[in-house]
């Protein structure tokens, strides 16, 4: 019964038109972003150097099978190489006319600078001579060979042998010193040949083997190195920070080399179809003449602006044409992908080659501007006509919650900034305002933030590399002295919406002495800097920041409403409200919060935490008297003093919400949270209340709990002290009566009983609440519709939601506590092991930040389904921190909730996320 | 469309044979135990005074509708009364020949002394004259009337007016003094008539209304009082203590009165078909001549032994016949019900009437003896033949886990007791040994136990009443100076298997001075007493107790194996093992525990808590060194010292279990539990380990957690310190290798990773465990089958059990933690609100004692189902405290677990519970 199994395809060819190309952009998951886009461009007959892509499936196999190739993969690679050799007419390693290739990684999600690249592969002591003969440039031949040895040694053999780029740089410096060369380009062909010899020696010393002269061995080792780099530390860290999960691995692209370093008619660059920082619909880019791609990206030489290309002093006509060809292709690509593109190109002896295209990275501001302009077909600032690429729906789908969040970030106070003189101006690589203390080492920044998460830091470096991402993440802003808008620092920071200024060449950094000199001043580590990432201005000191135009406009400022940023915000919010199917409410404990929430579009209050009202002014003394009281009568006396305060707060809330629903949660925290814990404060309390210190101390110790999170709190308090529940209900209903009578506003308070785990608990308290409410209403002689419901935050409540819904008229999922109990994690203590859990990939993300859909989410779904099986019209919402997290909001829509509730400032984000989920 | 709804039947007739009787014993749920048995006896043509029963459904309606009658109930009562009047030829309240009735409560589950009874109802100022005329006894007439006013006033009107039995007693004493009467019986008819007048005055003064002269009003008020008593405090308390839930309410039995107090040919009594204390198969009972039932039960007069009845000096022949008739009926009843019966009877002018029969209450010992003897048909002591009433299966079903538990209680050391002289000997009303300090007030006993649950108390009282149940429960034993084997104290104590000695008339109790005098000695509150509830001996001081014969036999004592108690235990255990479908394992942390567990029939160890091994001797210093260490190397050094200790313990466990499975849990508690918390101990630790005190203090503070239960513990420790998991795995596997090599015992260790909440956690640690185990096995060159599994104790683990079972080879449900997290209750802090929750009936039972089936149980079922959906042969067990709770064990069988695991001493109980669940 031996049947021949059809072999899985692991290697895909592209280039030389549709007929030779095996994938397209729909193959992204297995060819990666780069590979699938190369195939897509080849299909569209764009000038792409041909090659083949080894799939992410091959990488996944390699990772999970102890670094061995998938069955058949090697044979397929050989077959595709043969095809490439046939079509190009060149052979890998051919001493006469060698084929050279690059090897590049490329996962399905773009991870800039994270993976490794090898250029000029195929050069050997023999084939370099063929290359020289055919290119006609001896210098180029040796330069390519020494670059190849450097990259191969560093990237492919480095991780196992310890060989680094610096080992080679050392030799380069030595040669330059030896021959008095200032720049690399000053070295002659002969000197470069000598350098190749030195490089091979360096290689042999560290690797303990000679530099491989078999080009197949070079290729195979390179592919393995790319595969392995998928799980290197920095790649893992990047995926963690960017919450990238669920990928198979990286693909490997083996591409025919084209050369930007063959003379003055050659060059290389990167370009964006629109500005990725401000979002302006104008192509931008950078290039270097006589260079290879790495030179631009690495930020070693400061590149030229793309706009200057048509005016190159040498070969002007040629460069003009290349520029025109490039813009034409870029327009074509943007229309083809219906999204701004980020391309890499090389000009080889006047001919333009496209090495890569991908959806461009951008700031949140740019993302929103793109979306609005692609949908409306109009420039938001000038009103000029632009191509209409997307429907409103599709445009909305391109925006993330994080994008919107960036519009809500503070910017510098406009007046103060206008009166300040910048220390310097450089490239505005990441927008927004950042203020912080100077720090020079990424590691130091990470540690300082670990010690004090509130610390504000500006990371100042010559340039950044993937090793620095942890520190970059920790800092509020990044300032580099070299590198352009597409340098590592710029690209990474922009992806995060973090403020970044690059290429500040006036800055003299002395990292050893931990100081910088600029404009005749010396600043030291710890001194304050203020960065305007939207203009590139850097200021000394701590500039005051101000709210974003959106926040200002929303708060009622008429001028701010004309600001283009507000207009964009308005477009997006309007779309969101048009498509979303669930309500968005806010968590607000004060009338001021409630007002802001409404301005941000909240459709009610999903959670008012009444305990926050107990800390202000005299109230804390009343609640403390309550806690100290030894009889129901004296407890009621203390509560009687609290009642008018609570009532007044509720009136304010009800007025601010003008008839929208307001959910009020009865007292939740354990009582000891209201008592002082230091000797001094306890003494003061005893004196203030005129009681014995011993009594205070005894009560504090009596209320001490081993696990207060699992202790005497929530509805358990009201069972022990029903008078508490009576006072709060009275305050709520009396406030509703007052607002109705005095302001003619009909409110519908939703009285929420927290921490319910059994039907009997809510039954017991619901009776008290209703009896109290009815008594008030009867006395006042008015009707106020009110609901009694509960928080679902105890797993048992979700498990028995069908029973609880017999009594509860609404559910609000308290996913903070629900997450604590479902995982058995204390939010206050998780710091002891969460870092290990994230490092070891045991958790993809902190479950308190983003809702755990398979565990906690299962309970939410169960709660909704069981609850509605008893009470089909049961109103369900969510009021934990997750209510403002876009992924969680999308889950809530799927789970059939009626609303999400989040902090006022996250309301716009929740609105957009809710709409996207509905699309 | 008006259709007439068929009315629900709320009132059922019984008596005058089958044709007039509307229920039988299958109506227990709605007629109560008493009512359904009266109907059953009437159906069998036994001499039962006729009457009718108002159903428990009527009571439930009354409770839930603000004390109003169910629709139609009153009319039905009137109709049934008319029928009763017609069949008896007498009319309620008839001035010529009145019908008198008793009104008695009776729920589906017997609750002795808890509910209220009214006798002689129907007497009024007019009807009493008719009664006198017909009975021919003026004295009896006035005596019945004054008793009726007393009972009606106390029971029916007392709760609302404050009128009590004592108010009437006061008048009785006054009359007795006035006429120089010593006993009640010394009072003449005229004097009793005067007493009736005084009673009516007392009634009017307290109730503010005259004593009702309308018999229908008397009846209606009485029925309402019985209904209301269902929710009186003492009834609720009794149900709580006895875990009685799910009943509708109580039924009310309205029965034609028969009179035991009409002279010397009258009498009343109670009897058991077998001894309810020792279990001996011999009828026993007590009676009083010329008395009503209340006199026996209340323990006011000490009754005569039933065996004396045939030899009554007066009316000997008549009493001989009554005795013979009674024994015949009792035999008939036992065979009919196939269970020993507890009957109430009255002899009225020589004619025997059966007032009640029910399954007899008994001690655990008696219950087991009954079961064994009813199944084997042989006396366990003498071997005599007895009726074979039950199959083994049915006999087993009559036993509870608590019964068996009583066999395992300690008894007095036989030698010491033999050498001690008892202070007194009285009635052995509840078996077993009890030692404790004297306390006189039930309330004091309750409070002392609340303050110190370890306190041992003996409650000493003249008699007990339902108000005392809380204190009786709190005490280890009860000693009363009046009352017989069927007094309140005796019946209640026996139901609980609590030691009780009654009728100690030599005891002079001075409750005011808090002292007792006996045998010329004076003992004060707080002095020690020792009670042998099986012999009735009371000793001064604190006698040493010894293990039960079962424990002694099981521990290997050959003589004890011949003890009848051990033989009964053996019968029951053998039956259990024959029928049960799941395994019973034990939780054991030491070789000694493991041995005992095996002797009790454990089929493996379900939970070995390795942390318990860390506290002994030098080990605590090694684990502390581990905790203080600042590098992996120094942590490994400390662990290396612990390894041989752990390995040795595991070897002991494996040897004791001789090849049965042993589940070892890796370290679970947070590390701070191993560190000292007082200054003094910290100083000592610093000196002992030769480190700075500051270092110790810093580590203690670093490890402090807000909610340690939700903190850095369980598998989270092993993720942070994988070396811990490596050491423990090594110890387990090396021990298995050693035991295999040296003792040829093949063990199958089950390595259990605690506190897993995600698949990634167990994946991470399983790799480490397997790698370590394989390394050891390879080095030793042997094969040891081992499993890697997890505890399911985090809700998320149950919710995602399908994923976790991909890696876990077994699940053990840790229902302690699972209960904590499912309810959000900390076991350490629940004391703050649990009493309120039980009082207010928000919880029926402490969920840490008996598994919450609807919430926590739902997660257990989900875990089993989801786990087996991935791994069909997944081994599932339970290892929380619940593993020894019979109700929980039954749930585990239903949920499809493979085994339960509990403490060694509860293994026999779990075996029986498991068998019962399978029947």
PDB file of N, CA, C and O in Angstrom, chain A residues 89 163 302 323 361 405 561 633 653 671 683 689 765 825 865 875:
ATOM      1  N   UNK A  89      20.572  33.544 -16.703  1.00  0.00           N
ATOM      2  CA  UNK A  89      21.734  33.212 -17.525  1.00  0.00           C
ATOM      3  C   UNK A  89      23.042  33.264 -16.743  1.00  0.00           C
ATOM      4  O   UNK A  89      24.124  33.280 -17.308  1.00  0.00           O
ATOM      5  N   UNK A 163      31.739  36.369  16.419  1.00  0.00           N
ATOM      6  CA  UNK A 163      32.270  37.314  15.430  1.00  0.00           C
ATOM      7  C   UNK A 163      31.295  38.474  15.264  1.00  0.00           C
ATOM      8  O   UNK A 163      30.092  38.256  15.201  1.00  0.00           O
ATOM      9  N   UNK A 302      24.417  60.552   6.246  1.00  0.00           N
ATOM     10  CA  UNK A 302      23.128  61.233   6.211  1.00  0.00           C
ATOM     11  C   UNK A 302      22.700  61.355   4.751  1.00  0.00           C
ATOM     12  O   UNK A 302      23.408  61.934   3.929  1.00  0.00           O
ATOM     13  N   UNK A 323      13.966  59.448 -11.142  1.00  0.00           N
ATOM     14  CA  UNK A 323      13.040  60.044 -10.184  1.00  0.00           C
ATOM     15  C   UNK A 323      11.598  59.950 -10.687  1.00  0.00           C
ATOM     16  O   UNK A 323      10.676  59.552  -9.956  1.00  0.00           O
ATOM     17  N   UNK A 361       4.626  52.363   7.438  1.00  0.00           N
ATOM     18  CA  UNK A 361       4.431  52.634   8.864  1.00  0.00           C
ATOM     19  C   UNK A 361       4.102  54.107   9.010  1.00  0.00           C
ATOM     20  O   UNK A 361       4.501  54.915   8.177  1.00  0.00           O
ATOM     21  N   UNK A 405      -5.513  57.377  20.056  1.00  0.00           N
ATOM     22  CA  UNK A 405      -4.966  57.762  21.354  1.00  0.00           C
ATOM     23  C   UNK A 405      -3.914  58.849  21.174  1.00  0.00           C
ATOM     24  O   UNK A 405      -3.798  59.761  21.986  1.00  0.00           O
ATOM     25  N   UNK A 561     -12.020  73.810  17.594  1.00  0.00           N
ATOM     26  CA  UNK A 561     -12.884  73.000  16.734  1.00  0.00           C
ATOM     27  C   UNK A 561     -12.573  73.176  15.255  1.00  0.00           C
ATOM     28  O   UNK A 561     -13.009  72.394  14.419  1.00  0.00           O
ATOM     29  N   UNK A 633     -27.094  51.675  65.835  1.00  0.00           N
ATOM     30  CA  UNK A 633     -27.579  53.038  66.007  1.00  0.00           C
ATOM     31  C   UNK A 633     -26.455  54.040  65.744  1.00  0.00           C
ATOM     32  O   UNK A 633     -26.643  55.031  65.031  1.00  0.00           O
ATOM     33  N   UNK A 653     -23.976  64.249  39.076  1.00  0.00           N
ATOM     34  CA  UNK A 653     -23.801  63.236  38.032  1.00  0.00           C
ATOM     35  C   UNK A 653     -25.041  63.165  37.147  1.00  0.00           C
ATOM     36  O   UNK A 653     -24.944  63.153  35.914  1.00  0.00           O
ATOM     37  N   UNK A 671     -13.241  47.788  54.453  1.00  0.00           N
ATOM     38  CA  UNK A 671     -13.285  49.009  55.265  1.00  0.00           C
ATOM     39  C   UNK A 671     -11.912  49.485  55.703  1.00  0.00           C
ATOM     40  O   UNK A 671     -11.713  50.681  55.937  1.00  0.00           O
ATOM     41  N   UNK A 683      -2.972  58.181  65.607  1.00  0.00           N
ATOM     42  CA  UNK A 683      -3.049  59.087  66.754  1.00  0.00           C
ATOM     43  C   UNK A 683      -3.921  60.286  66.402  1.00  0.00           C
ATOM     44  O   UNK A 683      -4.807  60.690  67.156  1.00  0.00           O
ATOM     45  N   UNK A 689     -11.372  62.304  66.436  1.00  0.00           N
ATOM     46  CA  UNK A 689     -12.699  61.748  66.726  1.00  0.00           C
ATOM     47  C   UNK A 689     -12.973  61.657  68.226  1.00  0.00           C
ATOM     48  O   UNK A 689     -14.046  61.244  68.643  1.00  0.00           O
ATOM     49  N   UNK A 765     -30.041  41.548  49.262  1.00  0.00           N
ATOM     50  CA  UNK A 765     -29.792  42.988  49.199  1.00  0.00           C
ATOM     51  C   UNK A 765     -30.792  43.712  48.303  1.00  0.00           C
ATOM     52  O   UNK A 765     -31.141  44.860  48.550  1.00  0.00           O
ATOM     53  N   UNK A 825      -4.589  35.618  40.001  1.00  0.00           N
ATOM     54  CA  UNK A 825      -3.502  36.602  40.067  1.00  0.00           C
ATOM     55  C   UNK A 825      -3.980  37.816  40.842  1.00  0.00           C
ATOM     56  O   UNK A 825      -5.032  38.362  40.526  1.00  0.00           O
ATOM     57  N   UNK A 865     -24.901  34.562  28.051  1.00  0.00           N
ATOM     58  CA  UNK A 865     -25.829  33.554  27.541  1.00  0.00           C
ATOM     59  C   UNK A 865     -26.767  33.035  28.631  1.00  0.00           C
ATOM     60  O   UNK A 865     -27.972  32.972  28.452  1.00  0.00           O
ATOM     61  N   UNK A 875     -29.737  43.632  30.222  1.00  0.00           N
ATOM     62  CA  UNK A 875     -28.757  44.608  29.745  1.00  0.00           C
ATOM     63  C   UNK A 875     -27.390  44.186  30.262  1.00  0.00           C
ATOM     64  O   UNK A 875     -27.206  43.991  31.453  1.00  0.00           O
TER      65      UNK A 875
END
